[in-house]
Tab-separated table of C-alpha atoms in Angstrom:
chain	number	residue	atom	x	y	z
A	1	ALA	CA	-68.152	-57.859	-79.713
A	2	GLN	CA	-64.967	-58.563	-79.381
A	3	LYS	CA	-61.966	-56.254	-79.826
A	4	VAL	CA	-58.153	-55.771	-78.933
A	5	THR	CA	-56.837	-52.687	-78.267
A	6	GLN	CA	-52.782	-51.899	-78.166
A	7	ALA	CA	-52.881	-48.232	-77.473
A	8	GLN	CA	-48.846	-48.040	-77.859
A	9	THR	CA	-48.520	-47.479	-81.669
A	10	GLU	CA	-44.395	-47.301	-81.441
A	11	ILE	CA	-42.375	-47.786	-78.725
A	12	SER	CA	-38.372	-47.099	-78.558
A	13	VAL	CA	-35.871	-47.856	-76.141
A	14	VAL	CA	-32.148	-48.472	-75.519
A	15	GLU	CA	-30.427	-51.854	-75.073
A	16	LYS	CA	-30.858	-53.471	-71.593
A	17	GLU	CA	-33.865	-51.252	-70.806
A	18	ASP	CA	-37.197	-53.116	-69.612
A	19	VAL	CA	-40.323	-52.308	-71.664
A	20	THR	CA	-43.711	-53.209	-71.440
A	21	LEU	CA	-46.330	-53.805	-74.115
A	22	ASP	CA	-50.009	-52.964	-73.134
A	23	CYS	CA	-52.842	-55.056	-74.350
A	24	VAL	CA	-56.618	-54.621	-73.597
A	25	TYR	CA	-59.451	-56.841	-74.478
A	26	GLU	CA	-62.916	-56.464	-74.583
A	27	THR	CA	-65.503	-59.473	-74.746
A	28	ARG	CA	-68.706	-60.788	-72.593
A	29	ASP	CA	-67.715	-64.477	-73.354
A	30	THR	CA	-66.465	-66.231	-69.942
A	31	THR	CA	-63.904	-68.721	-71.975
A	32	TYR	CA	-61.690	-67.324	-74.244
A	33	TYR	CA	-57.657	-67.352	-75.188
A	34	LEU	CA	-55.429	-64.522	-75.379
A	35	PHE	CA	-52.211	-64.746	-77.287
A	36	TRP	CA	-49.020	-62.793	-77.878
A	37	TYR	CA	-47.289	-62.804	-81.162
A	38	LYS	CA	-44.042	-61.133	-82.766
A	39	GLN	CA	-43.732	-60.252	-86.555
A	40	PRO	CA	-39.934	-59.384	-87.154
A	41	PRO	CA	-39.249	-57.536	-90.408
A	42	SER	CA	-39.311	-60.745	-92.608
A	43	GLY	CA	-43.034	-60.885	-92.091
A	44	GLU	CA	-44.113	-64.104	-90.682
A	45	LEU	CA	-45.612	-64.003	-87.259
A	46	VAL	CA	-44.450	-66.060	-84.389
A	47	PHE	CA	-46.229	-67.610	-81.462
A	48	LEU	CA	-45.203	-66.236	-78.151
A	49	ILE	CA	-47.446	-67.260	-75.524
A	50	ARG	CA	-51.241	-68.296	-75.063
A	51	ARG	CA	-53.594	-68.033	-71.528
A	52	ASN	CA	-56.975	-69.020	-71.347
A	53	SER	CA	-59.497	-67.061	-69.497
A	54	PHE	CA	-59.291	-69.072	-66.463
A	55	ASP	CA	-55.686	-69.073	-65.564
A	56	GLU	CA	-54.465	-65.720	-64.399
A	57	GLN	CA	-50.941	-66.934	-63.191
A	58	ASN	CA	-48.223	-64.515	-64.517
A	59	GLU	CA	-45.787	-66.324	-66.719
A	60	ILE	CA	-42.195	-66.004	-67.052
A	61	SER	CA	-40.174	-66.963	-69.981
A	62	GLY	CA	-36.547	-66.344	-70.051
A	63	ARG	CA	-36.642	-62.331	-70.329
A	64	TYR	CA	-40.300	-62.349	-71.435
A	65	SER	CA	-43.089	-62.122	-68.799
A	66	TRP	CA	-46.812	-61.599	-69.126
A	67	ASN	CA	-49.469	-60.466	-66.869
A	68	PHE	CA	-53.062	-61.419	-67.160
A	69	GLN	CA	-55.683	-59.642	-65.049
A	70	LYS	CA	-59.007	-60.451	-65.423
A	71	SER	CA	-60.319	-57.322	-63.450
A	72	THR	CA	-58.702	-54.848	-65.895
A	73	SER	CA	-59.119	-57.062	-68.925
A	74	SER	CA	-55.771	-56.855	-69.515
A	75	PHE	CA	-52.695	-59.001	-70.543
A	76	ASN	CA	-49.409	-57.154	-71.036
A	77	PHE	CA	-46.221	-58.334	-71.807
A	78	THR	CA	-42.863	-57.116	-70.819
A	79	ILE	CA	-39.429	-57.568	-72.045
A	80	THR	CA	-36.570	-57.290	-69.538
A	81	ALA	CA	-32.887	-56.361	-70.548
A	82	SER	CA	-34.301	-55.516	-73.924
A	83	GLN	CA	-32.009	-56.591	-76.918
A	84	VAL	CA	-31.554	-55.397	-80.633
A	85	VAL	CA	-33.025	-58.520	-81.784
A	86	ASP	CA	-36.316	-57.699	-79.737
A	87	SER	CA	-37.183	-55.265	-82.142
A	88	ALA	CA	-40.288	-56.269	-84.164
A	89	VAL	CA	-43.831	-55.502	-84.173
A	90	TYR	CA	-46.001	-57.283	-81.441
A	91	PHE	CA	-49.419	-58.475	-81.666
A	92	CYS	CA	-51.939	-59.083	-78.893
A	93	ALA	CA	-54.879	-61.457	-80.095
A	94	LEU	CA	-58.040	-63.045	-78.745
A	95	SER	CA	-59.888	-66.142	-79.595
A	96	ILE	CA	-63.320	-66.948	-78.514
A	97	TYR	CA	-64.155	-70.480	-77.194
A	98	ASN	CA	-65.682	-72.762	-79.794
A	99	GLN	CA	-66.303	-70.014	-82.429
A	100	GLY	CA	-63.592	-71.783	-84.629
A	101	GLY	CA	-60.243	-70.572	-83.775
A	102	LYS	CA	-60.319	-67.008	-85.382
A	103	LEU	CA	-57.897	-64.454	-83.974
A	104	ILE	CA	-59.059	-60.922	-83.251
A	105	PHE	CA	-55.801	-58.810	-83.348
A	106	GLY	CA	-54.901	-55.433	-81.911
A	107	GLN	CA	-53.090	-53.047	-84.108
A	108	GLY	CA	-49.644	-53.932	-83.038
A	109	THR	CA	-47.163	-52.380	-81.217
A	110	GLU	CA	-43.541	-51.590	-83.127
A	111	LEU	CA	-40.756	-51.553	-80.674
A	112	SER	CA	-37.514	-50.419	-81.806
A	113	VAL	CA	-34.654	-51.342	-79.311
A	114	LYS	CA	-31.251	-49.136	-80.220
A	115	PRO	CA	-27.896	-50.230	-79.309
B	1	GLU	CA	-39.064	-77.971	-88.322
B	2	ALA	CA	-42.406	-77.957	-90.566
B	3	GLU	CA	-43.407	-74.395	-91.875
B	4	VAL	CA	-46.256	-73.243	-93.653
B	5	ALA	CA	-45.109	-72.247	-97.239
B	6	GLN	CA	-46.763	-69.364	-99.495
B	7	SER	CA	-46.121	-68.020	-102.857
B	8	PRO	CA	-45.348	-65.710	-104.391
B	9	ARG	CA	-43.580	-63.628	-101.647
B	10	TYR	CA	-44.288	-60.456	-103.742
B	11	LYS	CA	-46.657	-59.622	-106.609
B	12	ILE	CA	-47.311	-56.753	-108.204
B	13	THR	CA	-50.247	-56.469	-110.488
B	14	GLU	CA	-52.316	-53.625	-111.893
B	15	LYS	CA	-55.691	-52.765	-111.085
B	16	SER	CA	-58.374	-54.945	-112.698
B	17	GLN	CA	-56.007	-58.016	-113.326
B	18	ALA	CA	-56.549	-61.388	-111.518
B	19	VAL	CA	-54.115	-62.470	-109.141
B	20	ALA	CA	-53.702	-65.496	-106.902
B	21	PHE	CA	-51.804	-66.524	-103.773
B	22	TRP	CA	-51.011	-70.126	-102.785
B	23	CYS	CA	-50.480	-71.716	-99.388
B	24	ASP	CA	-49.320	-75.162	-98.458
B	25	PRO	CA	-49.938	-75.851	-94.419
B	26	ILE	CA	-48.336	-77.777	-91.976
B	27	SER	CA	-48.769	-81.635	-92.900
B	28	GLY	CA	-51.892	-82.616	-90.689
B	29	HIS	CA	-53.088	-79.411	-89.931
B	30	ALA	CA	-56.906	-79.231	-90.646
B	31	THR	CA	-57.869	-75.847	-90.210
B	32	LEU	CA	-56.243	-73.423	-92.816
B	33	TYR	CA	-56.787	-69.466	-92.592
B	34	TRP	CA	-56.281	-66.577	-94.958
B	35	TYR	CA	-55.586	-63.315	-93.258
B	36	ARG	CA	-55.182	-59.926	-94.712
B	37	GLN	CA	-52.815	-57.250	-93.035
B	38	ILE	CA	-52.956	-53.607	-94.099
B	39	LEU	CA	-50.083	-51.615	-93.303
B	40	GLY	CA	-49.837	-50.346	-89.841
B	41	GLN	CA	-52.607	-52.813	-88.899
B	42	GLY	CA	-53.335	-56.354	-87.401
B	43	PRO	CA	-54.316	-59.120	-89.339
B	44	GLU	CA	-57.711	-59.704	-90.019
B	45	LEU	CA	-59.475	-63.139	-91.143
B	46	LEU	CA	-60.616	-63.391	-94.654
B	47	VAL	CA	-61.762	-67.032	-94.641
B	48	GLN	CA	-61.250	-70.265	-92.749
B	49	PHE	CA	-61.285	-73.770	-93.911
B	50	GLN	CA	-61.775	-77.066	-91.604
B	51	ASP	CA	-60.548	-79.696	-94.059
B	52	GLU	CA	-62.022	-79.146	-97.410
B	53	SER	CA	-65.208	-76.750	-96.061
B	54	VAL	CA	-65.560	-73.293	-95.510
B	55	VAL	CA	-66.183	-72.409	-91.817
B	56	ASP	CA	-65.970	-68.901	-91.754
B	57	ASP	CA	-65.898	-66.337	-95.055
B	58	SER	CA	-67.921	-63.539	-93.325
B	59	GLN	CA	-65.159	-61.093	-93.887
B	60	LEU	CA	-64.449	-62.080	-97.657
B	61	PRO	CA	-65.568	-59.636	-100.594
B	62	LYS	CA	-67.223	-62.230	-102.241
B	63	ASP	CA	-67.829	-60.099	-105.275
B	64	ARG	CA	-63.938	-60.311	-106.092
B	65	PHE	CA	-62.354	-62.695	-103.821
B	66	SER	CA	-62.562	-66.418	-103.850
B	67	ALA	CA	-60.719	-69.486	-101.687
B	68	GLU	CA	-60.477	-72.879	-102.175
B	69	ARG	CA	-58.904	-75.990	-100.679
B	70	LEU	CA	-59.601	-78.866	-102.901
B	71	LYS	CA	-58.105	-81.875	-101.195
B	72	GLY	CA	-58.183	-80.299	-97.843
B	73	VAL	CA	-54.525	-79.821	-98.110
B	74	ASP	CA	-53.069	-76.585	-99.902
B	75	SER	CA	-55.162	-73.540	-100.897
B	76	THR	CA	-55.543	-70.894	-103.320
B	77	LEU	CA	-56.924	-67.115	-102.665
B	78	LYS	CA	-57.978	-65.363	-105.811
B	79	ILE	CA	-58.618	-61.806	-106.445
B	80	GLN	CA	-60.245	-60.640	-109.771
B	81	PRO	CA	-60.322	-57.793	-110.428
B	82	ALA	CA	-57.503	-56.391	-107.949
B	83	GLU	CA	-58.320	-52.912	-106.601
B	84	LEU	CA	-55.769	-50.499	-105.278
B	85	GLY	CA	-57.401	-50.787	-101.685
B	86	ASP	CA	-56.291	-54.734	-102.188
B	87	SER	CA	-52.650	-53.738	-101.714
B	88	ALA	CA	-51.682	-55.789	-98.256
B	89	MET	CA	-50.004	-58.610	-96.933
B	90	TYR	CA	-52.062	-61.705	-97.228
B	91	LEU	CA	-50.760	-64.111	-94.810
B	92	CYS	CA	-52.071	-67.878	-94.366
B	93	ALA	CA	-51.730	-70.088	-91.113
B	94	SER	CA	-52.807	-73.374	-90.179
B	95	SER	CA	-53.370	-75.282	-86.950
B	96	LEU	CA	-54.320	-78.630	-85.620
B	97	ASN	CA	-57.741	-77.351	-84.247
B	98	VAL	CA	-57.966	-79.798	-81.671
B	99	GLY	CA	-61.177	-78.108	-80.365
B	100	GLY	CA	-62.137	-74.585	-78.763
B	101	GLY	CA	-60.044	-72.146	-80.311
B	102	LYS	CA	-57.076	-72.690	-77.996
B	103	ASP	CA	-54.893	-73.793	-80.754
B	104	GLU	CA	-51.768	-72.152	-81.794
B	105	GLN	CA	-51.665	-70.688	-85.243
B	106	TYR	CA	-48.425	-71.306	-87.416
B	107	PHE	CA	-48.143	-68.792	-89.746
B	108	GLY	CA	-46.432	-68.677	-93.274
B	109	PRO	CA	-43.929	-65.834	-94.280
B	110	GLY	CA	-46.920	-63.861	-96.343
B	111	THR	CA	-47.343	-62.374	-99.944
B	112	ARG	CA	-47.256	-58.677	-100.135
B	113	LEU	CA	-49.559	-57.591	-102.876
B	114	THR	CA	-49.175	-54.100	-104.444
B	115	VAL	CA	-51.615	-53.052	-107.063
B	116	THR	CA	-50.880	-49.897	-109.109
């Protein structure tokens, strides 16, 4: 069975601190995709990034960076110099190749960035 | 920028009543998903359409829930009768579905249902 675990339920930081959100996934499939979504208070999920299982290169986009390690089945997300606008719930999700595109979500990490 | 539309945004209903939610996906997106998100949890898939056909409804409580996408465009999710445990956010998403499961899904703002 496939599963995504986000062990951190809530994280609170002060503005300008760096913060890492952890994601651990389980699957026996060799081809899969990992995603991060942001859910602000307004409710809609916003896509942040997708990685496929064959690409372990880390990625950086502005203040955001992602570290994918197949050896530990982890896909962690780091925000550098956090800002109040980063406050949201962040979800890690897994999609298995050729299973229709269904996303399997973790329980989410609520990030609160205080000024 | 194209968006997924959902209505209503909020719905309060009494248990045993019927309730319906509507979703209009991004134009050209063949795949439409309905997810349910219970407070404090991640979304879980209820039903997935490819054009007008259901491709996955394994987690849909079919005794009370139904979903349709008659012309392969917009979709309706219905609950009859509603139960207290149905209180949740109902999210609609769409994707191009070029294949394989790698597509980015675009989510609507959701419908927050409260059953009293």
